[in-house]
Every structure is written in C-alpha cells, then in structure tokens.
Short mmCIF file of C-alpha atoms and ligand atoms in Angstrom, two decimals:
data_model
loop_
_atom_site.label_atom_id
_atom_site.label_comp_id
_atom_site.label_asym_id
_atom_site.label_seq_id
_atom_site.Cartn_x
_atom_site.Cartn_y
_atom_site.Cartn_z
CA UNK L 1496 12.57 27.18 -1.79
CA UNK L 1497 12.22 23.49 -2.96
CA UNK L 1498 10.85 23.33 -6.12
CA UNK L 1499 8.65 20.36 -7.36
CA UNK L 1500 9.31 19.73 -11.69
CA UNK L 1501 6.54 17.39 -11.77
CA UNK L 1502 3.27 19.75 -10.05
CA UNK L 1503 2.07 20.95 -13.50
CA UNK L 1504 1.62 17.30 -14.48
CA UNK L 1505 -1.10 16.63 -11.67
CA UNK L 1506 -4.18 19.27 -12.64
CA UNK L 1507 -5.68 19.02 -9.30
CA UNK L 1508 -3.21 20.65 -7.24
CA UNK L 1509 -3.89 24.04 -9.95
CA UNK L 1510 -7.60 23.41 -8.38
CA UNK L 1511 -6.76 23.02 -4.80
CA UNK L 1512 -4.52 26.27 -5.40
CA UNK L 1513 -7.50 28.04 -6.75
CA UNK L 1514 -8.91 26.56 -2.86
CA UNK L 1515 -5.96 27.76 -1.39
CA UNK L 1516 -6.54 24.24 -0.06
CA UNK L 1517 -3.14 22.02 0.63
CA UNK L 1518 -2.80 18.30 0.22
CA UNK L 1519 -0.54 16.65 2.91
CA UNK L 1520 -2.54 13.30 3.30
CA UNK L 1521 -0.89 11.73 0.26
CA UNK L 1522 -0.24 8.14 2.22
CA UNK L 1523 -3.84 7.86 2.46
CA UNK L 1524 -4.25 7.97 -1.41
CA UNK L 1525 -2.65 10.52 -3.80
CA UNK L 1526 -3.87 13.09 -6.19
CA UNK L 1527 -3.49 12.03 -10.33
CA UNK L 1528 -1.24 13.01 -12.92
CA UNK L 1529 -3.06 14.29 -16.57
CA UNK L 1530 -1.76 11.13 -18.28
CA UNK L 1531 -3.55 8.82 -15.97
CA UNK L 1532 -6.76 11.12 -16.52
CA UNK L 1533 -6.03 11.04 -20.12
CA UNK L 1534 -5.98 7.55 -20.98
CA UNK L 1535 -9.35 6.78 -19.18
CA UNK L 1536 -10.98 9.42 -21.19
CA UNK L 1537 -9.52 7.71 -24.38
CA UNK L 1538 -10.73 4.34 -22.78
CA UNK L 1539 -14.62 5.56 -22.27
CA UNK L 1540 -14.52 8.12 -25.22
CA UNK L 1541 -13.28 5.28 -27.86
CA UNK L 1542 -15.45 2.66 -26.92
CA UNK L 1543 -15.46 0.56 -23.68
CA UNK L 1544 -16.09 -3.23 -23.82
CA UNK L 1545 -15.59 -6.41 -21.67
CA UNK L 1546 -12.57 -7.91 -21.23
CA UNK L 1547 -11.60 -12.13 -22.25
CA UNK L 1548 -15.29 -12.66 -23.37
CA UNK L 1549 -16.61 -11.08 -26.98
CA UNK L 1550 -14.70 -11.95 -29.88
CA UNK L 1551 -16.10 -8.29 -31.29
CA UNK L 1552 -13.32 -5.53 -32.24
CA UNK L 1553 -14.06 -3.13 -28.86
CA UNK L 1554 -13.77 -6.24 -27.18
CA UNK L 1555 -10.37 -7.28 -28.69
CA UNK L 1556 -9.08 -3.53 -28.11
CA UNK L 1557 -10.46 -3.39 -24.07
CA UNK L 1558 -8.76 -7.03 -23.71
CA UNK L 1559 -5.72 -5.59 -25.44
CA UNK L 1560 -4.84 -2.77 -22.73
CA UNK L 1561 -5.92 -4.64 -20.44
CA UNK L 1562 -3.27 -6.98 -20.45
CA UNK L 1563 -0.99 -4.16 -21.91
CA UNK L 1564 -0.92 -3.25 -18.19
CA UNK L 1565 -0.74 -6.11 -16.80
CA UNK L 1566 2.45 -6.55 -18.47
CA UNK L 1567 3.42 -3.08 -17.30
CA UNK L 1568 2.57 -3.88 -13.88
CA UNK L 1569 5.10 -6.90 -13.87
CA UNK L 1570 7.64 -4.87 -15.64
CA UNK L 1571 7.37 -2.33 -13.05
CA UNK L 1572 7.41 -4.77 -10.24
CA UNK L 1573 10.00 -7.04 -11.75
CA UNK L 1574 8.18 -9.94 -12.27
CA UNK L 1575 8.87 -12.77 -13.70
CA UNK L 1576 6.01 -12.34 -16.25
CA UNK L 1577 2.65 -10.92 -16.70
CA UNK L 1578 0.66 -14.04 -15.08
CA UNK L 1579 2.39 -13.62 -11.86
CA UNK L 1580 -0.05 -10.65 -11.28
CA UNK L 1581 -3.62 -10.36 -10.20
CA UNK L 1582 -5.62 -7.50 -10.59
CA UNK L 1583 -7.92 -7.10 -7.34
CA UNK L 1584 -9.82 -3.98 -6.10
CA UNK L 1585 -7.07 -3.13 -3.67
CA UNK L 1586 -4.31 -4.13 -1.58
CA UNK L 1587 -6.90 -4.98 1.51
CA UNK L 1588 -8.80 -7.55 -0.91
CA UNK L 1589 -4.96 -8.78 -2.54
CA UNK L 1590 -4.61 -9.66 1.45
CA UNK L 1591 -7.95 -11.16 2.25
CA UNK L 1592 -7.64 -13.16 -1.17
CA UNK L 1593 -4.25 -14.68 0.43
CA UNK L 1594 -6.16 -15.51 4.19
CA UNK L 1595 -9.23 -16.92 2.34
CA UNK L 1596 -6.95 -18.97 -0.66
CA UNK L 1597 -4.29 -19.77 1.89
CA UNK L 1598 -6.85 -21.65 4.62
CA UNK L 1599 -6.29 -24.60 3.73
CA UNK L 1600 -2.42 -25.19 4.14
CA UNK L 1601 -2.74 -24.25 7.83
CA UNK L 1602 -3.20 -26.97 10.88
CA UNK L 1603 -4.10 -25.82 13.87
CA UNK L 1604 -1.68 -24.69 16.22
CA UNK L 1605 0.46 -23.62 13.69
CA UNK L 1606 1.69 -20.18 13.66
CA UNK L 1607 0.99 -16.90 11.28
CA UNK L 1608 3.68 -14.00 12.36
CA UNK L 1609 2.99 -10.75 11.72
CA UNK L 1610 4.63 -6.84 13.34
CA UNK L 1611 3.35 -4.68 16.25
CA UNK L 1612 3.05 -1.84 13.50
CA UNK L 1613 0.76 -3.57 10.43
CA UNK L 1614 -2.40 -1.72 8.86
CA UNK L 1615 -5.71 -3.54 9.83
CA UNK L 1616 -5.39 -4.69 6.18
CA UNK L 1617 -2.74 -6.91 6.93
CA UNK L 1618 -3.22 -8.14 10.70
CA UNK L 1619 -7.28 -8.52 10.32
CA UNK L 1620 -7.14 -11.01 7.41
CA UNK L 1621 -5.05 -12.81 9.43
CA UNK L 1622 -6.35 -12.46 12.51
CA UNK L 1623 -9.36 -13.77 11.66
CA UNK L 1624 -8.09 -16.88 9.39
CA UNK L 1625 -6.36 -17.48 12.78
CA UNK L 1626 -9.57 -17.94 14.72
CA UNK L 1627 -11.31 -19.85 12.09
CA UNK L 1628 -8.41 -22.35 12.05
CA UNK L 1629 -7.26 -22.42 15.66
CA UNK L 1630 -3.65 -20.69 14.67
CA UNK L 1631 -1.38 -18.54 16.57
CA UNK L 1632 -0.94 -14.80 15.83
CA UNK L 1633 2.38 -14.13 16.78
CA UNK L 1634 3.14 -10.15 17.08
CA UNK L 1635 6.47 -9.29 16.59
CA UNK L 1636 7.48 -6.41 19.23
CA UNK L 1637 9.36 -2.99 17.63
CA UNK L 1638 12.35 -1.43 18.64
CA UNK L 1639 11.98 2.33 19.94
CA UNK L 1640 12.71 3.42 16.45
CA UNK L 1641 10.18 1.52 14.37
CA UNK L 1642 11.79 -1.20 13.24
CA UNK L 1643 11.10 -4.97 14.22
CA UNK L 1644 13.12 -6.29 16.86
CA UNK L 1645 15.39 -8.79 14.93
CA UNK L 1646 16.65 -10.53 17.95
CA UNK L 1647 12.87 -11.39 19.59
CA UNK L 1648 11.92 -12.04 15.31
CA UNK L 1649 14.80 -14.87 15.65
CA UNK L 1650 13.18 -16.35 18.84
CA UNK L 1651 9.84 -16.11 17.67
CA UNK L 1652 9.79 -17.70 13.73
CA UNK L 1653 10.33 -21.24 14.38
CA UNK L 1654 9.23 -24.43 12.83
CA UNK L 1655 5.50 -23.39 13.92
CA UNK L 1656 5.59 -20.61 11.66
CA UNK L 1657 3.81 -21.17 8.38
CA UNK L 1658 3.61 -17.51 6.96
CA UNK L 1659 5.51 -14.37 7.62
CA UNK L 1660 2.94 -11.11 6.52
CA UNK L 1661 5.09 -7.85 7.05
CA UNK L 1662 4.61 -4.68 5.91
CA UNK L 1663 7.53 -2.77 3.46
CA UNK L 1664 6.86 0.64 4.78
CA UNK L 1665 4.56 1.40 8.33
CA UNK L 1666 2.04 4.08 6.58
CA UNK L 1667 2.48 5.39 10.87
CA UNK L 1668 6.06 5.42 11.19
CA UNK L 1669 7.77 5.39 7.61
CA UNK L 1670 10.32 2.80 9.10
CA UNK L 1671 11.58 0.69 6.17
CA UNK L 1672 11.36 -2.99 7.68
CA UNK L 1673 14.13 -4.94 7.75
CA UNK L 1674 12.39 -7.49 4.95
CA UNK L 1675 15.94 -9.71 3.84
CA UNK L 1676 16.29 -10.45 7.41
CA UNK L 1677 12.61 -11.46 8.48
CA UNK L 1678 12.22 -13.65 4.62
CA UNK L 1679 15.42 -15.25 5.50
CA UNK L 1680 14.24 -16.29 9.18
CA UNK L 1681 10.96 -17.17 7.59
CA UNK L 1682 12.06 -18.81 4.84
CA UNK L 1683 14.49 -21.26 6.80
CA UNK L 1684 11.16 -22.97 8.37
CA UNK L 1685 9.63 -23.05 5.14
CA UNK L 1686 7.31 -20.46 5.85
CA UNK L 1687 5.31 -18.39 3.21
CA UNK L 1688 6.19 -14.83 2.91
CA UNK L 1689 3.58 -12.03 2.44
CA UNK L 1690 4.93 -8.56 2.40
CA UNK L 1691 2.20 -5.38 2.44
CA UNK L 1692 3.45 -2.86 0.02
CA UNK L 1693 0.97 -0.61 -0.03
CA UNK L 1694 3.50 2.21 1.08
CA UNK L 1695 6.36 0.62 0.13
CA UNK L 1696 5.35 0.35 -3.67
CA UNK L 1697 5.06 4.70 -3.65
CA UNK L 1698 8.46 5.15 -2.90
CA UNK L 1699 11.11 3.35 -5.10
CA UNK L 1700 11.21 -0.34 -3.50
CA UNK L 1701 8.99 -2.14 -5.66
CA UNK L 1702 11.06 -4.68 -7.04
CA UNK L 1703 9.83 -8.35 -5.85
CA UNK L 1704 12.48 -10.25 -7.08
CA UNK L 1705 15.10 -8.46 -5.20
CA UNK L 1706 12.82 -8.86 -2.18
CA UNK L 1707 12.00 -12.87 -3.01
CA UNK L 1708 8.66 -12.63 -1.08
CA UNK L 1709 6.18 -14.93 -2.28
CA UNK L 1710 3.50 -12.38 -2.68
CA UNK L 1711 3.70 -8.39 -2.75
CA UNK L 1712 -0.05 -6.44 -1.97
CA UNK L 1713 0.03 -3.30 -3.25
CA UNK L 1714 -3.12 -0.63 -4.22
CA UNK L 1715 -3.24 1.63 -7.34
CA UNK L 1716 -4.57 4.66 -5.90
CA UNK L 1717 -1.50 5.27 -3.42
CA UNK L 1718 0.59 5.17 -6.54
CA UNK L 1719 -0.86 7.79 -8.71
CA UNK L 1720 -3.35 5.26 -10.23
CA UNK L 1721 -7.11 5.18 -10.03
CA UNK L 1722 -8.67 3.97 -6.71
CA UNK L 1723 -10.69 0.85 -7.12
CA UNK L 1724 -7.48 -1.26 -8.29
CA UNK L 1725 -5.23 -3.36 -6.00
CA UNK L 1726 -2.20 -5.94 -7.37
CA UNK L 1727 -1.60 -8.68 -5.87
CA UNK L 1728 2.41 -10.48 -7.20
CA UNK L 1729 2.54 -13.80 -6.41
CA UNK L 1730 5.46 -16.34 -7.47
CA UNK L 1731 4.44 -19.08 -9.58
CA UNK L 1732 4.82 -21.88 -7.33
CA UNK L 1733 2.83 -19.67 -4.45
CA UNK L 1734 -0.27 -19.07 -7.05
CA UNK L 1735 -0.22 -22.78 -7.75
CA UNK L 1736 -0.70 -23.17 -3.86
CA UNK L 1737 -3.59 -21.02 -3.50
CA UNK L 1738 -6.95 -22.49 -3.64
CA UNK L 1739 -9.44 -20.18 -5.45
CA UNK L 1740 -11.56 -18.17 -3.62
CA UNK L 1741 -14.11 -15.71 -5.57
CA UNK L 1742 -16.58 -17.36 -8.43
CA UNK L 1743 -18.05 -16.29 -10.92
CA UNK L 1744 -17.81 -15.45 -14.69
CA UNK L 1745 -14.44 -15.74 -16.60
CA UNK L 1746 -12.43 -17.63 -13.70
CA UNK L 1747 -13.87 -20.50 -15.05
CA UNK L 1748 -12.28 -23.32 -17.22
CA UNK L 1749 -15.75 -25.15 -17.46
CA UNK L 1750 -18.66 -25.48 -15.39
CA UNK L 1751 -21.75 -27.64 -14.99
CA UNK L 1752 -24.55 -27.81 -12.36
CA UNK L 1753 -22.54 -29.68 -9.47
CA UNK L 1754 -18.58 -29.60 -10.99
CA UNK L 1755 -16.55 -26.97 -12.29
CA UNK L 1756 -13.12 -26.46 -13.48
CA UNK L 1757 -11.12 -22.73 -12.40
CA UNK L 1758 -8.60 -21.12 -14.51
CA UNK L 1759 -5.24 -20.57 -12.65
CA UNK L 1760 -3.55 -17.62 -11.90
CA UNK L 1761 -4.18 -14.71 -12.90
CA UNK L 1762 -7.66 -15.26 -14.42
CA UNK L 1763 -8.65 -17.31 -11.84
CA UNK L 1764 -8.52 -15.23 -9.11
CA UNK L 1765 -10.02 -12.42 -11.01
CA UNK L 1766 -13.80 -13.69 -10.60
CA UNK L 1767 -16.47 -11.53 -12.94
CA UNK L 1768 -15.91 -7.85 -14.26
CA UNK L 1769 -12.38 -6.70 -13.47
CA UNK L 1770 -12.05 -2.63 -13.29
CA UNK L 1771 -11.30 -2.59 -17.17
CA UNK L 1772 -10.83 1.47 -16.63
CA UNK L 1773 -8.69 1.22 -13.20
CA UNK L 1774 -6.38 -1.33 -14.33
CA UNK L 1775 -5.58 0.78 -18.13
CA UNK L 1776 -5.30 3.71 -15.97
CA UNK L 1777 -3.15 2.57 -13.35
CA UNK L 1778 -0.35 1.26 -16.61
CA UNK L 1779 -0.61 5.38 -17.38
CA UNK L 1780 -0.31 6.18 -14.05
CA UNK L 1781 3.12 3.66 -14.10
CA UNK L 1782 3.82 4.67 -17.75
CA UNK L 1783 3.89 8.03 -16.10
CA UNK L 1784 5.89 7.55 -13.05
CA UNK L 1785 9.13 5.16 -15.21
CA UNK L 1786 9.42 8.19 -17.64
CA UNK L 1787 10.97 10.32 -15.04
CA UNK L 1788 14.15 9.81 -13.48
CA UNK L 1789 14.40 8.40 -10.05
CA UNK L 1790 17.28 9.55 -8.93
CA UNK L 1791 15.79 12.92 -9.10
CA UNK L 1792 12.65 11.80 -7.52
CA UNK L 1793 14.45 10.20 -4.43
CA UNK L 1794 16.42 13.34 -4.08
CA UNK L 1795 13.07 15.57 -3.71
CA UNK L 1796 11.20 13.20 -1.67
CA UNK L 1797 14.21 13.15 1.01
CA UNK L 1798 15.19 16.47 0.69
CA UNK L 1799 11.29 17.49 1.69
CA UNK L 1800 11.03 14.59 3.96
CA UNK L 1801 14.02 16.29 5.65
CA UNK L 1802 12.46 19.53 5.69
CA UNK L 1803 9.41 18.24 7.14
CA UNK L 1804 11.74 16.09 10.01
CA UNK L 1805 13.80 19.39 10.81
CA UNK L 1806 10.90 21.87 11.04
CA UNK L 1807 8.36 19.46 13.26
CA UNK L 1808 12.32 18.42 15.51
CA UNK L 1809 12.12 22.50 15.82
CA UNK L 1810 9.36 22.56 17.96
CA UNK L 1811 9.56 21.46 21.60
CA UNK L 1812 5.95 20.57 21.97
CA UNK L 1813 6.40 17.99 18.94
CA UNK L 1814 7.08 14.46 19.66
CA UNK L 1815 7.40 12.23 16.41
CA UNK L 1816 6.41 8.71 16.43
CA UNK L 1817 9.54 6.44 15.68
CA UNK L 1818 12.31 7.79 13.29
CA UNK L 1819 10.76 7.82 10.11
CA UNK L 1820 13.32 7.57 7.06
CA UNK L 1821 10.86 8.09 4.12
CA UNK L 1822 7.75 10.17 2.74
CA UNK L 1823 5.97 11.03 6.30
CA UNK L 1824 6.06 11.89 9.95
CA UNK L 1825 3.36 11.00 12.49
CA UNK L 1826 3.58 13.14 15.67
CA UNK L 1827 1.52 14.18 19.18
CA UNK L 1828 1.93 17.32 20.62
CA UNK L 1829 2.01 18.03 23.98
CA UNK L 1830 -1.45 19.05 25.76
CA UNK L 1831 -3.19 19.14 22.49
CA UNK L 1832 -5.69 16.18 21.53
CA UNK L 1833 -4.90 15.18 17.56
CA UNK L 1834 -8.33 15.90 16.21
CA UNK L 1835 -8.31 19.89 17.88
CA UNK L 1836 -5.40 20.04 15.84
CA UNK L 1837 -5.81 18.74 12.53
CA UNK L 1838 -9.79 20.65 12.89
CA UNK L 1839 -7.20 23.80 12.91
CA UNK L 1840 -5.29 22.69 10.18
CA UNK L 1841 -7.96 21.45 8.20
CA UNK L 1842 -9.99 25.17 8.78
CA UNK L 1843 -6.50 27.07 7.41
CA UNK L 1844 -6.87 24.51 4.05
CA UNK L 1845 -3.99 22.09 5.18
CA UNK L 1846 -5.20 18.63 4.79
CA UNK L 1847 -3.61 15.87 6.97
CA UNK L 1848 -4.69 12.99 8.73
CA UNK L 1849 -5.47 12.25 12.47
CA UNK L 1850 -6.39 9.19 14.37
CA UNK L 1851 -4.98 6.34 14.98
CA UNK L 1852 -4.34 5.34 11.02
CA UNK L 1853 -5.72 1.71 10.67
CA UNK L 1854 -3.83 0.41 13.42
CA UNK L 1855 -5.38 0.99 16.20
CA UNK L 1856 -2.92 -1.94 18.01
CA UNK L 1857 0.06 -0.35 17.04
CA UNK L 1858 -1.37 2.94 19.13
CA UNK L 1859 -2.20 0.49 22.24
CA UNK L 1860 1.34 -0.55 22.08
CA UNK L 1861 2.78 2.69 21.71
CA UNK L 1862 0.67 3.92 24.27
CA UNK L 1863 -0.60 7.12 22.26
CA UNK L 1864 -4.61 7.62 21.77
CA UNK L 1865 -3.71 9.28 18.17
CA UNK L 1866 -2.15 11.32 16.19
CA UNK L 1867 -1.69 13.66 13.30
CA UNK L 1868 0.21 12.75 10.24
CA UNK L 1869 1.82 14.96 7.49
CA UNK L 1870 2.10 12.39 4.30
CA UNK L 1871 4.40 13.52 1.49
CA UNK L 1872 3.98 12.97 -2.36
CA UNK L 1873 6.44 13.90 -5.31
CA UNK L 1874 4.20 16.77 -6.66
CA UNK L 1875 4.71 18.29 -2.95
CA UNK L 1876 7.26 21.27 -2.56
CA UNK L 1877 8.68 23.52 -0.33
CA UNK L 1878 6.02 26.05 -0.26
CA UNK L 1879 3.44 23.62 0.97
CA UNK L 1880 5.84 23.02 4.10
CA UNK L 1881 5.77 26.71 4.53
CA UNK L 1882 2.33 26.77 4.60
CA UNK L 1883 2.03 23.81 6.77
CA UNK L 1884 3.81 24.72 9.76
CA UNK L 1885 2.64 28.74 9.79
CA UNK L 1886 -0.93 26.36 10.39
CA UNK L 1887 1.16 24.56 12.86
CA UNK L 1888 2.20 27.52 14.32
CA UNK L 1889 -1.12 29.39 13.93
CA UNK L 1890 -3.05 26.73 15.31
CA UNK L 1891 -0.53 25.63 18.54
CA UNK L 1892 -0.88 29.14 19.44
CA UNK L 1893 -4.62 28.78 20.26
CA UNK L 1894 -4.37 25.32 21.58
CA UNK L 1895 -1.76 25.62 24.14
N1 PLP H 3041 -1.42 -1.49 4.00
C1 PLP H 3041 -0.92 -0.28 4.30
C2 PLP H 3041 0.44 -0.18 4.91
C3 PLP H 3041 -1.66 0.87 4.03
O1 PLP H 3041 -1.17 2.07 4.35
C4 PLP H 3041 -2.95 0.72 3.45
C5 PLP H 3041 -3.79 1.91 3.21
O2 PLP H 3041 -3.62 2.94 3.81
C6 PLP H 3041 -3.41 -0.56 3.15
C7 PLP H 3041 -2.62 -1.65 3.43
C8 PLP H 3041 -4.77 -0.80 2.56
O3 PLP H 3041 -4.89 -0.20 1.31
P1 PLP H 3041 -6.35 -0.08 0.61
O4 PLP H 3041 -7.22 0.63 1.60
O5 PLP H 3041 -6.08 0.70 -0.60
O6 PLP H 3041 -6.80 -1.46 0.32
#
C-alpha cells in the first residue's frame, strides 16, 4: 500500500482520522503542514506589528519577515529578484489587478485570447475588461484530450492579439497546457503573456523564468500556505507597464489633496495592510515544501495519480473528463447526477468536489451539466484511495 513520508507533518489529517473523515478536495485548497502553523503562532505570540510604516523594534522585526518571504517567494519561483513579486489576497485578485492595471494599453477591437478550459478567475477579469473596452475575447477550442488546439491557437493569435491569459494546469482536467508553444505564438505579435498558476504552482512547475511569461498568478492556500494570500510575478518591464490600481496607505510616494505620487512595483500595488501573518506563513509553508526532495514527491504524486486513473478506468460506468496527467481526475458516471454522488461520498466521510468547478463554460463546451472531482495532495496515500472507491463502490450500488 502506498505510503505517504510526509502525513505526520500536516496535524489535521491525525484530526480528520479521529473523523474517520477523508480529504480528496485538495485542488480546491489544501490542508497545512505544522511548520506553516508554527511560524504564525511565533508571529502573533512574539509580537505582531505593521509592516514599512513604524520605525519601532516589532515594527522592524514584522517588516523583516515580511520581506524574508518575499524573497523566498522569488527564490521559489525563480525570479529575478524579490520586487518582481506582489503580495495580493489571491490568485483571483493577482488577475483582476492585471485587467484593471492593464486597461489602458488596450484599443478597441483589439484582441485578449484566452482557453475553452480557464477558471472564472481568469476568463471573468477578462471578460469583463473586454466589454468595458470594446475588445475581443477570443476562446481557444481544446482537443479531445484537454489540451489547446495548437493548430486553431496559430490561426487565432494574430497581430490583434494584445494578451495571451492561459492557465498552467486546468484545476477540471489536469492537462498541462502546452505554455512554450502558446508564449511563443503570443509573443511573436508582441502580445502580453499572463499564465494562471494556481494549479500549476502545487505541482513542481513553478519556475517563471523557464516559462518567460510576463506575469505568473498563483494563491497561497493551494500550496500549503495560509488562505488569504495570492502572488502575483511580474517581469520588470511588465510591472513598469501596469498602471496602479488600488489606493491607499503605503503605495504612496507622496500625496496631497488633488496630486499624488505611487510607489512602483511591489509596494505599489500592495495598497494598505498587506496579510503580514499570510505572507510569513506562506515562506514556512515554501520553507517547508524546498526541504524535501522532489524527485520523491513527483514519484508519489504520479504513482497515486496513477492509482486513482487505473481504479476510476476500472469501472465501466466511469467516464473521465480529458486525460489528465497530474494530481486529479474529474469524471461523470453514467445515470447518476454528480451531486447524488458526492452527497454519498460526502455521508461515508470522503470529501470531494462536484459541480461544474468555476468554469461553468468549459462544462457548456464539453457538454456535461457537472461533475465530481477526486483532487490529490502529497500528504495523500494509498489507503485514502482504498477508502475512496469502496464509497465509490458503496454508493454506485444504490444509485444505479
Ligand atoms: N485559477 C485556477 C486554475 C484555480 O483552480 C483557482 C482556484 O480554484 C483559481 C484560479 C482562483 O484561486 P483563488 O480562489 O484562490 O483566488
């Protein structure tokens, strides 16, 4: 039976044992390991304080590992350096930060491509900047597998197109996008290129210079960090094009009744109290995740993720959406609606997720009302498979 080294390091799973309650909705957001927990209790138990504004010692300290992170955040992400990242409250705001800051370098008519497959939080940002400046939203179509349809991406990015947005990883299909391609196609026509990696970020492809997007969204929470947190990686030259969008305290240079005069990234865009706690948390949480070794990490998260493929491919009644290569499996089942199922699975302590997953358009085009999906984590492990599909089992049995 698979074995998972790093459960003992994430206390709530010993609590959702004592529940006999198992966690399978980990692309949603995922459960925290004890050195995340323990560096916001040394945070609040040794003194919080604002951050860039008292000149006080708890001040100087909060500022301190503050920035500590932000430093490990761009050594994580391979950044160039620490001001290429902004800390926003998630990787929905990191994308409606780019639609808002971004306005003004669109003319109507122009073009904004995005895929078939995206979150809301990365086709409704757009979607609306789109209407407010008369743009086209250009959808690029899927192949049967998931994966963008390269040839109709290469008739559709043209000199219109201003700004590629793609998502790394679909958090419906776990289809790795074919990024290099779509940024090359982009980039010929002098496009900017946005890339969602809220899902991407969780499982080992988080390094932006090897993907040479201009910006990379990602949110803490779905990588073992506090919830509350988004990062937003932007190159230098692509910060310097973005207007600013929030106000408020600390963003600003200097300020008088009718003129003021904005920082520039990444204090600029990080108008009033940041989440001082979040943000030294989530440099644990990555602290955390560097010190083990990926190569073992990959290995469990593919060998489950296989498990998980084979068992659901077992069942005739089981259709999965797409060919997922990573971390999670969306599927229908035959005769049964989604939310009868995952009520059954839910009542037998298996939690997973059914709907339609944020992207409701992807579901049109698929032509599927909904469906369940089993989301994998590293603390997951063989046992919690077992358990899933004896629900499976348990519950198919009463609804077909
Ligand atoms: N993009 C993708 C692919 C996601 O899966 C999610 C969350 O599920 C988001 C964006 C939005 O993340 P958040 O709700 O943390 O802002």
């Amino acid at each position: 039976m698979l074995h998972s080294p790093w459960r003992a390091d994430f206390p709530a799973l010993a609590a959702f044992d004592t529940e006999h309650q198992i966690y399978l909705d980990n692309a949603a957001t995922a459960q925290k390991p004890q050195a995340m927990l323990d560096a916001l209790a040394a945070y609040y138990h040794g003194g919080v304080a604002n951050v860039h504004r008292a000149g006080h010692g708890p001040a100087a300290r909060a500022t301190g590992a503050f920035e500590f992170s932000r430093v490990k955040v761009a050594r994580w992400l391979n950044a160039p350096g620490p001001a290429n990242i902004v800390f926003t409250p998630g990787a929905t705001s990191a994308l409606n930060l780019l639609a808002y800051g971004l306005e003004h370098e669109f003319k109507p008519g122009e073009q904004i491509v995005i895929s078939a497959l995206e979150h809301h939080a990365n086709l409704l940002p757009w979607q609306r900047l789109a209407e407010r400046r008369g743009l086209q939203l250009v959808v690029l179509p899927l192949l049967t597998n998931g994966v963008v349809d390269l040839d109709a991406a290469r008739l559709l990015i043209g000199p219109g197109t201003r700004l590629l947005a793609i998502s790394q990883l679909s958090n419906v299909l776990g289809v790795w996008q074919p990024l290099p391609e779509l940024l090359a196609m982009a980039r010929q026509h002098g496009a900017l290129t946005v890339v969602d990696g809220a899902q991407g970020a969780v499982h080992g492809r988080n390094d932006v210079q090897a993907i040479g997007c201009d910006f990379y969204a990602l949110s803490s929470h779905k990588v073992y960090g506090p919830d509350g947190v988004g990062v937003l990686y932007g190159k230098t030259d692509a910060w310097a094009r973005l207007r600013h969008w929030q106000f408020g305290g600390e963003m600003v240079r200097a300020a008088d009744y009718h003129t003021a005069d904005f920082h520039p990234a990444p204090l600029g865009f990080e108008a009033g109290t940041p989440p001082i706690a979040g943000v030294i948390g989530l440099g644990a949480s990555l602290d955390y995740l560097q010190s083990q070794d990926p190569n073992a990490l990959n290995t469990h998260e593919a060998t489950l993720h296989a498990a998980l493929l084979n068992g659901l491919a077992a069942r005739p009644t089981v259709r999965v959406l797409g060919q997922p290569q990573t971390a999670l499996a969306t599927f229908v089942v035959k005769g049964v609606h989604h939310a009868d199922l995952a009520t059954l699975l839910s009542e037998q302590g298996v939690a997973v997720r059914a709907g339609q997953h944020c992207a409701m358009p992807l579901f049109k085009h698929l032509g599927v009302a909904g469906a369940v999906r089993v989301s994998l984590a590293m603390y997951n492990d063989g046992a919690d498979l077992v358990r899933f599909f004896d629900a499976l089992d348990q519950s198919l049995a009463v609804l077909t």
